[in-house]
Amino acid sequence: FCDYDCVACSEVCPTNALSLLTVEAKKRTKLGVSRFIKDNCIVKIEKTACGACSEGCPTKAVYMIPYEGNLLIPEVDPSLCIGCGYCEYACPMTPYKAIYVDGLPVHGVSRKPRTEKPDQSGIDDFPF
């Protein structure tokens, strides 16, 4: 996945195919957008807690919402998603991930990332 605080690719690209971006500009550059497939999610399939995809989302575009009983399931805010791929990388499901990134043919700009975490009341700790 693409490290949120890194611009090394654009700095070392030998062909200048990548535009040189500051770290702050890169943090809002949309390379893609996450897509969530509930039918592939461990929460739905095995009725067990997860949340791996939301834990490290740098923009908080992936967050957990109430599902069934005490379970929480991911939701994606596409306006915040930059397509870094963390969620896809972290998803434990195989062979089909429950969340993946669709690349964009032309880079876009995301909304300014949240400075506060979404309300996650009811979540004590990471479930595994």
PDB file of C-alpha atoms in Angstrom:
ATOM      1  CA  PHE A   1       0.000   0.000   0.000  1.00  0.00           C
ATOM      2  CA  CYS A   2       1.015   3.628  -0.404  1.00  0.00           C
ATOM      3  CA  ASP A   3       2.541   5.136   2.764  1.00  0.00           C
ATOM      4  CA  TYR A   4       0.594   8.266   3.700  1.00  0.00           C
ATOM      5  CA  ASP A   5       3.652  10.287   4.745  1.00  0.00           C
ATOM      6  CA  CYS A   6       5.987   9.320   1.908  1.00  0.00           C
ATOM      7  CA  VAL A   7       6.733  10.874  -1.495  1.00  0.00           C
ATOM      8  CA  ALA A   8       9.846   8.824  -2.318  1.00  0.00           C
ATOM      9  CA  CYS A   9       8.362   7.382  -5.536  1.00  0.00           C
ATOM     10  CA  SER A  10       8.052  10.811  -7.130  1.00  0.00           C
ATOM     11  CA  GLU A  11      11.499  11.838  -5.890  1.00  0.00           C
ATOM     12  CA  VAL A  12      13.321   8.872  -7.435  1.00  0.00           C
ATOM     13  CA  CYS A  13      11.275   8.266 -10.605  1.00  0.00           C
ATOM     14  CA  PRO A  14      13.928   8.097 -13.368  1.00  0.00           C
ATOM     15  CA  THR A  15      11.523   9.105 -16.159  1.00  0.00           C
ATOM     16  CA  ASN A  16       9.661  11.888 -14.337  1.00  0.00           C
ATOM     17  CA  ALA A  17       6.424  10.036 -15.007  1.00  0.00           C
ATOM     18  CA  LEU A  18       5.325  10.900 -11.468  1.00  0.00           C
ATOM     19  CA  SER A  19       4.687  14.504 -10.528  1.00  0.00           C
ATOM     20  CA  LEU A  20       6.746  15.730  -7.611  1.00  0.00           C
ATOM     21  CA  LEU A  21       4.356  16.378  -4.741  1.00  0.00           C
ATOM     22  CA  THR A  22       4.841  17.717  -1.267  1.00  0.00           C
ATOM     23  CA  VAL A  23       3.747  15.368   1.508  1.00  0.00           C
ATOM     24  CA  GLU A  24       0.791  17.660   2.256  1.00  0.00           C
ATOM     25  CA  ALA A  25      -0.355  17.680  -1.401  1.00  0.00           C
ATOM     26  CA  LYS A  26       0.043  13.914  -1.643  1.00  0.00           C
ATOM     27  CA  LYS A  27      -2.153  13.406   1.417  1.00  0.00           C
ATOM     28  CA  ARG A  28      -5.112  14.734  -0.583  1.00  0.00           C
ATOM     29  CA  THR A  29      -4.247  13.210  -3.972  1.00  0.00           C
ATOM     30  CA  LYS A  30      -6.778  10.518  -4.892  1.00  0.00           C
ATOM     31  CA  LEU A  31      -5.131   7.573  -6.635  1.00  0.00           C
ATOM     32  CA  GLY A  32      -8.305   5.502  -6.355  1.00  0.00           C
ATOM     33  CA  VAL A  33     -11.292   4.850  -4.145  1.00  0.00           C
ATOM     34  CA  SER A  34     -12.070   1.979  -1.787  1.00  0.00           C
ATOM     35  CA  ARG A  35     -14.999  -0.312  -2.526  1.00  0.00           C
ATOM     36  CA  PHE A  36     -16.546  -2.416   0.232  1.00  0.00           C
ATOM     37  CA  ILE A  37     -18.240  -5.736  -0.560  1.00  0.00           C
ATOM     38  CA  LYS A  38     -20.302  -6.675   2.470  1.00  0.00           C
ATOM     39  CA  ASP A  39     -20.857 -10.238   1.203  1.00  0.00           C
ATOM     40  CA  ASN A  40     -17.082 -10.865   1.434  1.00  0.00           C
ATOM     41  CA  CYS A  41     -16.670  -9.374   4.919  1.00  0.00           C
ATOM     42  CA  ILE A  42     -15.697 -11.630   7.831  1.00  0.00           C
ATOM     43  CA  VAL A  43     -18.156  -9.721  10.032  1.00  0.00           C
ATOM     44  CA  LYS A  44     -21.075 -10.793   7.838  1.00  0.00           C
ATOM     45  CA  ILE A  45     -19.802 -14.259   6.931  1.00  0.00           C
ATOM     46  CA  GLU A  46     -18.548 -15.445  10.323  1.00  0.00           C
ATOM     47  CA  LYS A  47     -20.499 -13.095  12.618  1.00  0.00           C
ATOM     48  CA  THR A  48     -17.250 -12.071  14.295  1.00  0.00           C
ATOM     49  CA  ALA A  49     -15.690  -8.694  15.038  1.00  0.00           C
ATOM     50  CA  CYS A  50     -12.925  -7.341  12.830  1.00  0.00           C
ATOM     51  CA  GLY A  51     -12.212  -3.738  11.845  1.00  0.00           C
ATOM     52  CA  ALA A  52      -8.725  -4.301  10.428  1.00  0.00           C
ATOM     53  CA  CYS A  53      -9.522  -2.159   7.388  1.00  0.00           C
ATOM     54  CA  SER A  54     -10.485   0.885   9.443  1.00  0.00           C
ATOM     55  CA  GLU A  55      -7.716   0.723  12.047  1.00  0.00           C
ATOM     56  CA  GLY A  56      -5.000   2.367   9.979  1.00  0.00           C
ATOM     57  CA  CYS A  57      -6.963   4.363   7.418  1.00  0.00           C
ATOM     58  CA  PRO A  58      -4.950   7.599   7.361  1.00  0.00           C
ATOM     59  CA  THR A  59      -7.873   9.807   6.298  1.00  0.00           C
ATOM     60  CA  LYS A  60     -10.532   7.981   8.353  1.00  0.00           C
ATOM     61  CA  ALA A  61     -12.420   7.303   5.109  1.00  0.00           C
ATOM     62  CA  VAL A  62     -13.029   3.742   6.316  1.00  0.00           C
ATOM     63  CA  TYR A  63     -14.840   3.638   9.640  1.00  0.00           C
ATOM     64  CA  MET A  64     -17.024   1.213  11.541  1.00  0.00           C
ATOM     65  CA  ILE A  65     -20.802   1.476  11.932  1.00  0.00           C
ATOM     66  CA  PRO A  66     -23.288  -0.650  13.918  1.00  0.00           C
ATOM     67  CA  TYR A  67     -24.244  -3.877  12.158  1.00  0.00           C
ATOM     68  CA  GLU A  68     -25.937  -6.756  13.999  1.00  0.00           C
ATOM     69  CA  GLY A  69     -26.069  -7.016  17.770  1.00  0.00           C
ATOM     70  CA  ASN A  70     -22.770  -5.688  19.088  1.00  0.00           C
ATOM     71  CA  LEU A  71     -20.972  -6.126  15.767  1.00  0.00           C
ATOM     72  CA  LEU A  72     -19.638  -3.271  13.680  1.00  0.00           C
ATOM     73  CA  ILE A  73     -19.036  -3.314   9.933  1.00  0.00           C
ATOM     74  CA  PRO A  74     -16.986  -1.001   7.692  1.00  0.00           C
ATOM     75  CA  GLU A  75     -18.348   1.905   5.722  1.00  0.00           C
ATOM     76  CA  VAL A  76     -16.401   4.050   3.241  1.00  0.00           C
ATOM     77  CA  ASP A  77     -16.650   7.804   2.746  1.00  0.00           C
ATOM     78  CA  PRO A  78     -15.431   8.118  -0.881  1.00  0.00           C
ATOM     79  CA  SER A  79     -14.919  11.873  -0.521  1.00  0.00           C
ATOM     80  CA  LEU A  80     -12.162  11.211   2.043  1.00  0.00           C
ATOM     81  CA  CYS A  81     -10.618   8.117   0.437  1.00  0.00           C
ATOM     82  CA  ILE A  82      -7.313   8.667  -1.378  1.00  0.00           C
ATOM     83  CA  GLY A  83      -6.957   5.068  -2.556  1.00  0.00           C
ATOM     84  CA  CYS A  84      -3.777   4.335  -0.592  1.00  0.00           C
ATOM     85  CA  GLY A  85      -4.706   0.654  -0.278  1.00  0.00           C
ATOM     86  CA  TYR A  86      -4.199   0.242   3.472  1.00  0.00           C
ATOM     87  CA  CYS A  87      -7.703  -1.173   3.916  1.00  0.00           C
ATOM     88  CA  GLU A  88      -7.218  -3.753   1.167  1.00  0.00           C
ATOM     89  CA  TYR A  89      -3.820  -4.748   2.555  1.00  0.00           C
ATOM     90  CA  ALA A  90      -5.203  -5.134   6.093  1.00  0.00           C
ATOM     91  CA  CYS A  91      -8.330  -7.108   5.153  1.00  0.00           C
ATOM     92  CA  PRO A  92      -7.886 -10.693   6.394  1.00  0.00           C
ATOM     93  CA  MET A  93     -10.262 -12.264   3.862  1.00  0.00           C
ATOM     94  CA  THR A  94      -8.892 -14.554   1.165  1.00  0.00           C
ATOM     95  CA  PRO A  95      -9.018 -15.212  -1.686  1.00  0.00           C
ATOM     96  CA  TYR A  96     -11.474 -12.315  -2.168  1.00  0.00           C
ATOM     97  CA  LYS A  97     -10.959  -9.190  -0.106  1.00  0.00           C
ATOM     98  CA  ALA A  98     -13.990  -7.484   1.405  1.00  0.00           C
ATOM     99  CA  ILE A  99     -12.517  -4.100   0.554  1.00  0.00           C
ATOM    100  CA  TYR A 100     -10.357  -3.141  -2.392  1.00  0.00           C
ATOM    101  CA  VAL A 101      -9.192  -0.049  -4.255  1.00  0.00           C
ATOM    102  CA  ASP A 102     -10.434   0.883  -7.705  1.00  0.00           C
ATOM    103  CA  GLY A 103      -7.735   2.992  -9.348  1.00  0.00           C
ATOM    104  CA  LEU A 104      -8.715   6.270 -10.968  1.00  0.00           C
ATOM    105  CA  PRO A 105      -7.697   6.982 -14.579  1.00  0.00           C
ATOM    106  CA  VAL A 106      -6.986  10.594 -13.578  1.00  0.00           C
ATOM    107  CA  HIS A 107      -5.913  11.590 -10.089  1.00  0.00           C
ATOM    108  CA  GLY A 108      -8.369  13.625  -8.070  1.00  0.00           C
ATOM    109  CA  VAL A 109      -8.369  15.589  -4.838  1.00  0.00           C
ATOM    110  CA  SER A 110     -10.015  14.353  -1.663  1.00  0.00           C
ATOM    111  CA  ARG A 111     -11.797  16.334   0.977  1.00  0.00           C
ATOM    112  CA  LYS A 112      -9.531  17.469   3.791  1.00  0.00           C
ATOM    113  CA  PRO A 113      -8.919  14.461   6.086  1.00  0.00           C
ATOM    114  CA  ARG A 114     -10.734  14.338   9.390  1.00  0.00           C
ATOM    115  CA  THR A 115      -8.756  15.601  12.330  1.00  0.00           C
ATOM    116  CA  GLU A 116     -10.953  13.711  14.770  1.00  0.00           C
ATOM    117  CA  LYS A 117     -11.881  10.065  14.663  1.00  0.00           C
ATOM    118  CA  PRO A 118     -15.494   9.187  13.866  1.00  0.00           C
ATOM    119  CA  ASP A 119     -17.605   8.262  16.892  1.00  0.00           C
ATOM    120  CA  GLN A 120     -16.626   4.702  17.697  1.00  0.00           C
ATOM    121  CA  SER A 121     -18.463   4.445  21.006  1.00  0.00           C
ATOM    122  CA  GLY A 122     -19.101   0.868  21.908  1.00  0.00           C
ATOM    123  CA  ILE A 123     -15.757  -0.307  20.547  1.00  0.00           C
ATOM    124  CA  ASP A 124     -13.522  -1.265  23.454  1.00  0.00           C
ATOM    125  CA  ASP A 125     -10.405  -2.538  21.740  1.00  0.00           C
ATOM    126  CA  PHE A 126      -9.283  -3.888  18.416  1.00  0.00           C
ATOM    127  CA  PRO A 127     -11.187  -7.180  18.239  1.00  0.00           C
ATOM    128  CA  PHE A 128      -8.258  -9.542  17.670  1.00  0.00           C
TER     129      PHE A 128
END
